[in-house]
XYZ file of C-alpha atoms in Angstrom:
515
model
C 9.755 6.137 -18.537
C 6.695 4.087 -19.502
C 3.935 3.707 -16.908
C 1.256 1.010 -16.892
C -1.711 0.731 -14.533
C -3.093 -2.795 -14.071
C -6.412 -3.062 -12.206
C -7.584 -6.419 -10.848
C -11.157 -6.593 -9.543
C -12.223 -9.512 -7.332
C -14.993 -10.332 -4.869
C -12.933 -8.854 -2.003
C -12.119 -5.538 -3.655
C -9.820 -3.939 -6.207
C -6.038 -4.352 -6.466
C -4.179 -1.681 -8.403
C -0.602 -2.160 -9.594
C 1.530 0.671 -10.982
C 4.394 -0.403 -13.233
C 7.272 1.807 -14.352
C 9.213 0.302 -17.258
C 7.478 -3.047 -16.476
C 8.740 -2.952 -12.878
C 6.203 -2.946 -10.027
C 6.595 0.244 -7.939
C 3.233 0.650 -6.194
C 0.441 -1.711 -5.224
C -2.840 -0.562 -3.698
C -5.679 -2.603 -2.270
C -9.106 -1.002 -2.151
C -11.637 -3.132 -0.282
C -15.308 -3.042 -1.234
C -16.302 -1.811 2.221
C -13.293 0.510 2.580
C -13.720 3.536 4.808
C -11.315 6.019 6.369
C -9.447 6.837 3.169
C -7.102 9.818 3.254
C -9.013 12.864 1.999
C -12.464 11.737 3.158
C -14.510 14.469 4.876
C -16.489 13.743 8.050
C -18.798 15.583 10.379
C -17.224 14.717 13.718
C -18.194 15.232 17.335
C -15.486 16.396 19.763
C -15.397 13.866 22.622
C -12.377 14.758 24.756
C -9.977 17.671 24.979
C -6.525 16.790 26.338
C -4.776 20.053 27.377
C -1.498 18.209 28.110
C -1.277 17.072 24.479
C -2.938 20.240 23.148
C -5.157 17.885 21.187
C -8.683 16.520 21.019
C -10.265 13.157 20.336
C -13.085 13.320 17.812
C -15.751 10.712 17.105
C -16.032 10.127 13.341
C -17.643 6.691 13.579
C -14.462 4.626 13.890
C -14.184 2.131 16.766
C -11.552 4.407 18.317
C -11.836 8.184 18.466
C -9.755 10.016 15.883
C -6.874 12.309 16.911
C -6.849 16.039 16.147
C -3.796 18.052 17.212
C -3.761 21.844 17.547
C -1.182 22.120 14.734
C -3.663 20.396 12.395
C -6.532 22.759 13.238
C -5.755 25.227 10.435
C -5.626 28.990 11.027
C -9.261 29.078 9.861
C -10.553 26.576 12.453
C -13.104 29.055 13.844
C -14.388 29.703 10.321
C -14.792 25.936 9.785
C -16.785 25.563 13.028
C -18.964 28.528 12.059
C -19.462 27.166 8.524
C -20.343 23.689 9.852
C -23.084 25.080 12.093
C -24.538 27.329 9.358
C -24.551 24.526 6.767
C -26.155 22.041 9.206
C -28.971 24.483 10.029
C -29.576 25.697 6.452
C -33.070 24.234 6.032
C -34.267 26.955 3.628
C -31.247 26.922 1.269
C -30.438 30.512 2.243
C -26.724 29.964 2.958
C -24.509 31.513 0.246
C -20.833 30.658 0.765
C -19.653 33.581 -1.372
C -21.145 35.915 1.273
C -19.753 33.938 4.211
C -17.913 36.133 6.726
C -14.769 34.352 7.877
C -13.840 34.388 11.579
C -10.470 35.677 12.845
C -7.526 33.325 12.417
C -6.295 31.395 15.457
C -2.750 31.934 16.743
C -0.038 29.329 16.118
C 0.795 28.957 19.807
C -2.762 28.831 21.131
C -4.608 26.195 23.148
C -7.060 23.742 21.647
C -9.436 24.156 24.595
C -9.978 27.785 23.562
C -10.873 26.843 19.961
C -13.014 23.749 20.620
C -14.681 25.111 23.748
C -18.075 23.469 24.199
C -17.059 20.379 22.167
C -18.844 21.415 18.952
C -19.571 19.366 15.846
C -16.850 20.102 13.314
C -16.032 19.189 9.728
C -12.724 17.317 9.552
C -10.669 15.563 6.880
C -8.769 12.272 7.228
C -5.044 13.061 7.311
C -3.827 9.545 8.137
C -5.698 6.271 7.950
C -5.995 4.112 11.093
C -2.637 2.396 11.675
C -2.224 -0.562 14.063
C -4.167 0.225 17.256
C -4.475 3.953 16.505
C -7.562 5.682 15.164
C -7.436 8.042 12.164
C -5.540 11.324 12.396
C -7.546 14.384 11.393
C -6.999 17.834 10.037
C -9.212 20.907 9.703
C -7.135 22.220 6.782
C -9.736 21.109 4.265
C -8.527 20.723 0.683
C -10.145 19.341 -2.472
C -7.697 18.041 -5.074
C -8.298 18.302 -8.789
C -6.195 17.474 -11.834
C -4.534 20.891 -12.087
C -5.470 22.754 -8.898
C -6.249 22.144 -5.236
C -9.108 24.132 -3.683
C -8.594 25.391 -0.118
C -11.748 27.011 1.323
C -11.764 29.878 3.872
C -8.657 31.660 2.623
C -7.705 33.909 -0.281
C -4.212 32.542 -0.930
C -2.989 31.552 -4.404
C 0.169 29.399 -4.467
C 1.972 27.792 -7.410
C 3.895 24.500 -7.188
C 7.623 25.019 -6.652
C 8.287 22.192 -9.113
C 7.310 24.605 -11.902
C 10.714 26.207 -12.274
C 10.089 28.808 -15.008
C 9.285 32.167 -13.403
C 7.305 33.292 -16.473
C 5.076 30.214 -16.283
C 4.570 30.657 -12.539
C 3.523 34.278 -13.064
C 1.172 33.280 -15.907
C -0.568 30.648 -13.789
C -0.784 32.970 -10.796
C -2.418 35.662 -12.924
C -4.964 33.227 -14.427
C -6.004 31.811 -11.051
C -6.275 35.257 -9.468
C -8.688 36.217 -12.251
C -10.971 33.150 -11.983
C -10.798 32.393 -8.246
C -14.139 32.835 -6.393
C -14.367 34.673 -3.045
C -13.517 32.706 0.117
C -11.464 30.143 -1.803
C -7.713 29.744 -1.949
C -6.081 27.775 -4.764
C -2.873 25.764 -5.020
C -1.698 25.278 -8.609
C -0.305 21.763 -9.163
C 2.731 20.854 -11.272
C 0.432 19.231 -13.875
C -0.996 22.710 -14.637
C 2.201 23.750 -16.408
C 1.367 24.734 -19.976
C -2.414 24.344 -19.532
C -4.856 26.877 -20.924
C -7.170 29.164 -18.937
C -10.198 27.115 -20.074
C -8.751 23.843 -18.732
C -7.805 25.404 -15.404
C -11.225 27.064 -15.111
C -13.054 23.789 -15.839
C -11.023 21.967 -13.168
C -11.737 24.750 -10.669
C -15.482 24.726 -11.426
C -15.599 20.952 -10.804
C -14.048 21.423 -7.362
C -16.427 24.291 -6.512
C -19.330 22.005 -7.450
C -17.889 19.386 -5.063
C -17.810 22.019 -2.320
C -21.480 22.802 -2.932
C -22.254 19.075 -2.578
C -20.399 19.047 0.733
C -22.470 22.013 1.888
C -25.679 20.185 0.900
C -24.567 16.979 2.619
C -24.003 18.865 5.869
C -27.611 20.034 5.863
C -29.409 18.253 8.710
C -26.477 15.831 9.193
C -25.980 14.151 12.574
C -22.426 13.514 13.800
C -20.632 11.241 13.248
C -21.187 10.830 9.522
C -19.196 10.844 6.294
C -19.822 14.002 4.249
C -17.729 13.248 1.178
C -15.563 10.360 -0.035
C -12.251 10.791 -1.772
C -12.331 9.590 -5.361
C -11.680 5.892 -5.971
C -8.063 4.821 -5.662
C -7.871 4.309 -9.421
C -9.104 7.824 -10.197
C -6.892 9.433 -7.544
C -3.805 7.704 -9.003
C -4.753 8.864 -12.503
C -5.476 12.373 -11.210
C -2.062 12.624 -9.553
C 0.148 10.702 -11.976
C -1.424 10.796 -15.443
C 1.114 12.142 -17.892
C 2.519 11.475 -21.348
C 4.489 8.578 -19.811
C 1.261 6.643 -19.224
C 0.860 4.248 -22.133
C -1.451 1.523 -20.829
C -4.342 1.004 -18.413
C -5.732 -2.525 -18.285
C -8.871 -3.464 -16.307
C -10.540 -6.865 -15.881
C -13.961 -5.551 -14.814
C -16.449 -3.918 -17.211
C -17.968 -1.608 -14.590
C -14.567 -0.258 -13.467
C -13.545 -0.007 -17.132
C -16.561 2.195 -17.898
C -16.006 4.398 -14.817
C -12.284 4.800 -15.526
C -12.905 5.537 -19.211
C -15.498 8.163 -18.249
C -13.014 9.774 -15.839
C -10.262 9.753 -18.466
C -12.556 11.348 -21.049
C -13.283 14.095 -18.536
C -9.739 14.888 -17.365
C -7.649 13.906 -20.409
C -9.706 13.021 -23.516
C -6.541 12.601 -25.585
C -5.482 9.659 -23.356
C -8.808 7.784 -23.400
C -7.475 5.327 -26.014
C -4.878 3.840 -23.622
C -7.443 1.921 -21.542
C -8.407 -1.640 -22.449
C -10.533 -4.439 -20.994
C -8.688 -7.658 -20.108
C -10.319 -10.899 -21.241
C -9.083 -14.469 -21.274
C -8.498 -17.344 -18.892
C -5.150 -16.130 -17.532
C -5.361 -13.891 -14.436
C -4.615 -10.241 -15.265
C -1.847 -10.085 -12.621
C -0.278 -13.285 -13.992
C -0.550 -11.971 -17.553
C 1.546 -8.885 -16.739
C 3.999 -10.625 -14.381
C 2.740 -8.842 -11.276
C 2.101 -11.973 -9.178
C 5.712 -13.087 -9.650
C 7.040 -9.611 -8.796
C 4.926 -9.495 -5.620
C 6.273 -12.904 -4.544
C 9.878 -11.819 -5.130
C 9.614 -8.268 -3.751
C 7.978 -8.802 -0.360
C 9.483 -10.612 2.567
C 12.466 -10.092 4.819
C 15.066 -10.707 2.079
C 15.077 -8.962 -1.312
C 17.561 -10.236 -3.907
C 19.295 -7.934 -6.403
C 20.421 -8.908 -9.942
C 24.126 -8.729 -9.015
C 23.726 -11.330 -6.266
C 23.657 -8.710 -3.516
C 20.592 -8.623 -1.275
C 18.697 -6.446 1.184
C 17.463 -7.427 4.635
C 14.433 -5.362 5.681
C 13.367 -5.328 9.342
C 10.816 -3.050 10.962
C 9.215 -2.015 14.225
C 6.243 0.306 14.808
C 7.915 3.467 13.473
C 11.472 2.420 12.535
C 12.615 0.485 9.484
C 16.145 -0.887 9.137
C 17.547 -1.916 5.757
C 20.849 -3.788 5.607
C 22.745 -3.981 2.308
C 24.796 -7.158 1.828
C 27.304 -7.806 -0.966
C 26.710 -10.728 -3.290
C 28.767 -13.367 -5.025
C 29.693 -11.241 -8.062
C 32.435 -8.610 -8.187
C 32.811 -5.949 -10.852
C 36.518 -5.494 -10.110
C 39.287 -6.433 -7.702
C 38.923 -3.040 -6.028
C 36.953 -3.374 -2.789
C 35.920 0.300 -2.759
C 34.636 0.080 -6.348
C 32.717 -3.116 -5.564
C 31.100 -1.466 -2.524
C 30.144 1.616 -4.557
C 28.527 -0.385 -7.392
C 26.607 -2.605 -4.971
C 25.405 0.407 -2.975
C 24.269 2.234 -6.128
C 22.299 -0.850 -7.209
C 20.836 -1.139 -3.700
C 19.837 2.566 -3.650
C 17.601 2.076 -6.698
C 15.910 -1.001 -5.192
C 15.520 0.667 -1.769
C 13.695 3.637 -3.356
C 11.380 1.145 -5.078
C 10.817 -0.849 -1.875
C 9.873 2.283 0.095
C 7.130 3.059 -2.444
C 6.062 -0.538 -2.960
C 5.650 -1.335 0.741
C 4.640 2.258 1.585
C 7.154 2.322 4.429
C 6.931 5.407 6.636
C 8.555 6.921 9.692
C 12.280 6.685 10.354
C 14.353 4.603 7.924
C 17.962 3.632 8.658
C 19.985 2.119 5.814
C 23.260 0.304 6.504
C 25.135 0.525 3.212
C 28.359 -1.412 2.616
C 31.258 0.554 4.108
C 33.021 3.001 1.784
C 36.046 5.092 2.644
C 35.912 7.870 0.064
C 33.575 10.826 0.849
C 32.848 11.243 -2.899
C 31.504 7.708 -3.087
C 29.285 8.262 -0.042
C 27.913 11.405 -1.661
C 27.238 9.520 -4.933
C 25.141 6.919 -3.083
C 23.116 9.591 -1.264
C 22.531 11.492 -4.512
C 21.491 8.266 -6.261
C 18.900 7.522 -3.559
C 17.643 11.126 -3.779
C 17.320 10.847 -7.555
C 15.442 7.524 -7.462
C 13.036 8.895 -4.824
C 12.015 11.901 -6.950
C 9.026 9.965 -8.279
C 7.846 9.180 -4.731
C 4.650 11.124 -3.944
C 5.165 10.846 -0.166
C 7.146 13.648 1.483
C 10.613 12.457 2.424
C 13.998 13.661 3.657
C 17.340 11.938 3.025
C 20.396 12.800 5.159
C 24.066 12.242 4.210
C 25.763 8.972 5.163
C 27.149 9.274 8.690
C 30.641 8.354 9.870
C 29.176 5.010 10.966
C 28.160 4.251 7.380
C 24.450 4.711 8.089
C 22.041 6.772 6.014
C 19.014 8.144 7.829
C 15.813 9.088 6.054
C 12.228 9.913 6.955
C 9.177 9.260 4.821
C 5.629 10.491 5.267
C 3.400 7.879 6.835
C -0.280 8.295 5.979
C -1.418 4.707 5.451
C -0.691 1.330 7.018
C 2.365 -0.380 5.565
C 1.647 -2.733 2.661
C 2.530 -6.136 4.079
C 2.044 -9.161 1.829
C 2.986 -12.546 3.227
C 4.748 -14.419 0.411
C 5.719 -17.471 2.471
C 3.621 -20.609 2.222
C 3.067 -23.200 4.928
C 5.129 -26.349 4.509
C 2.701 -29.144 3.558
C 4.649 -31.615 5.719
C 4.801 -29.625 8.970
C 1.839 -27.243 8.467
C 4.062 -24.242 9.178
C 5.154 -25.399 12.652
C 8.707 -26.313 11.656
C 8.271 -29.726 13.288
C 7.206 -33.126 11.879
C 6.223 -36.436 13.436
C 9.235 -38.450 14.619
C 10.188 -41.527 12.564
C 9.330 -43.892 15.427
C 5.830 -42.433 15.829
C 5.254 -42.450 12.050
C 6.338 -46.066 11.877
C 4.027 -46.956 14.779
C 1.102 -45.115 13.132
C 1.597 -46.975 9.830
C 1.782 -50.328 11.622
C -1.499 -49.690 13.493
C -3.296 -48.936 10.211
C -1.689 -51.991 8.594
C -2.927 -54.193 11.469
C -6.435 -52.768 11.044
C -6.424 -53.491 7.279
C -5.057 -57.017 7.798
C -7.849 -57.861 10.270
C -10.452 -56.557 7.817
C -9.680 -58.949 4.993
C -6.942 -57.175 2.998
C -4.338 -59.746 1.807
C -2.286 -57.663 -0.620
C -1.257 -54.045 -0.042
C 1.099 -51.435 -1.441
C 2.429 -48.722 0.894
C 3.052 -45.480 -1.049
C 5.607 -43.250 0.780
C 8.243 -40.537 0.284
C 11.550 -41.942 -1.096
C 13.376 -41.272 2.201
C 10.730 -43.170 4.201
C 10.782 -45.934 1.555
C 14.542 -46.281 2.093
C 14.036 -46.472 5.867
C 11.300 -49.164 5.596
C 13.227 -51.389 3.169
C 16.696 -51.089 4.725
C 18.178 -54.561 5.229
C 17.547 -57.493 2.897
C 16.099 -59.882 5.493
C 15.610 -57.571 8.494
C 13.711 -54.655 6.964
C 10.591 -53.248 8.608
C 8.496 -54.291 5.588
C 9.747 -57.898 5.902
C 8.907 -57.885 9.607
C 5.374 -56.550 8.981
C 4.735 -59.106 6.203
C 5.709 -61.960 8.512
C 3.821 -60.574 11.533
C 0.502 -59.907 9.756
C 0.760 -62.696 7.135
C 0.045 -60.311 4.265
C 1.585 -59.426 0.901
C 3.092 -55.982 1.414
C 5.230 -53.830 -0.838
C 6.732 -50.381 -0.188
C 6.725 -48.050 -3.193
C 8.564 -44.701 -3.402
C 6.537 -41.679 -4.589
C 8.232 -38.395 -5.407
C 4.888 -36.573 -5.155
C 4.389 -37.590 -1.498
C 5.380 -35.228 1.299
C 7.967 -36.442 3.798
C 5.466 -37.765 6.346
C 2.628 -38.506 3.912
C 1.724 -42.124 3.146
C -1.102 -44.023 1.450
C -2.172 -47.688 1.369
C -3.274 -49.120 -2.011
C -5.312 -52.298 -2.419
C -4.581 -55.128 -4.874
C -6.332 -53.089 -7.619
C -3.956 -50.151 -6.999
C -6.848 -48.089 -5.613
C -6.244 -45.830 -2.576
C -7.767 -47.076 0.683
C -9.517 -44.353 2.671
C -9.079 -44.785 6.430
């Protein structure tokens, strides 16, 4: 699979498109003044504790207080509170994190009022961005992601990604990390670490430890609410998480972003630094790589499939319903076989749509009815397979006896919603246009005005349908009547470029008359 990253910078922000085999699978929009990105660290002030919800509302500077549930506190919540206070009051640079004494872990079934008693300032991380009318969701399970490892302060746990299947490799990585891990830090080894040397893992770990020291410095003298550390730019975070041998092209249309991205690539994967290029030319970068067209065809209520089948996508606040409809083509005369082939095609597109629109919550898919259990299983397995590249956590259940497949997908950002419809130039998007009688009356009033102001010869430029209406009848047409009434030379002329209710008067020199 070939992956391309196309980065379009504009005055409003940066749009990032991820292509897999030339097909658009993810699109991200990073505004210039963007805040509240997942992974950002804040010094927050506890405002309210709600015992009934076992949760607290924390002020992090957003217009609405952020939500922190007890289950997101982390077992080391007391250590985080203690660390926050020590770092804030460290005016003499005496605080050494390697000598930090962690506090006892909190119990899983405890009460938030016991942990956040006194409403202290606390360091929190954005778990979910603000969605609709809700503020951000927070966590105290602080983690700093690198290329090969994730640093988790306050614990001593070393974990290796389950996607690394070889037991020998898992043991090798575990042994390396145990040897280089500093005190008071846990480490999660990412899938990308497979096959990497000790030096590369150590360098990645040292970078994250340096980031932690910067966080500690930023807390010094800080006043809540304030941002302590920003997640890396969207471009860098995508490269950090997805960069692999499959990546064969990164194209940027902005010199500054090009330089920053090249610098990041040279740091994390020097051997891939030759895949980035700077886009120049008059054609828009998104038009050049066919992204604009794919966006127009991929968003909206209806999504068409190559076979002629199509999807209908409807959504509410937390539920998305996808209906699969058969098209005009049939692969065989067997109804069951037709349903299976259409459903398999739909499964691939549905997996793409979930990533592309970043749909989250509960998803119900109404596939075309199939009778054979084996065919139902094939469709579920196909959807599972196509969703393997999805970075969001997800669960896919078997097709039920009602022919419905239920799935859940992690929701951490607002849904990507691009309006691809354009307002009708004739009705302005209302669905209604001026009635023929009123249009006719309006044209006659302007004609009367022109006739009384010295115009003796006029051409009325109108849509072909209106032209037909005005000239209907050899001796009784509306044009004939107006010519006789206002004693003026008048001709109706059809214009294919005119909208249905658009018209224009031209003088005897064929110049438009502005009224």
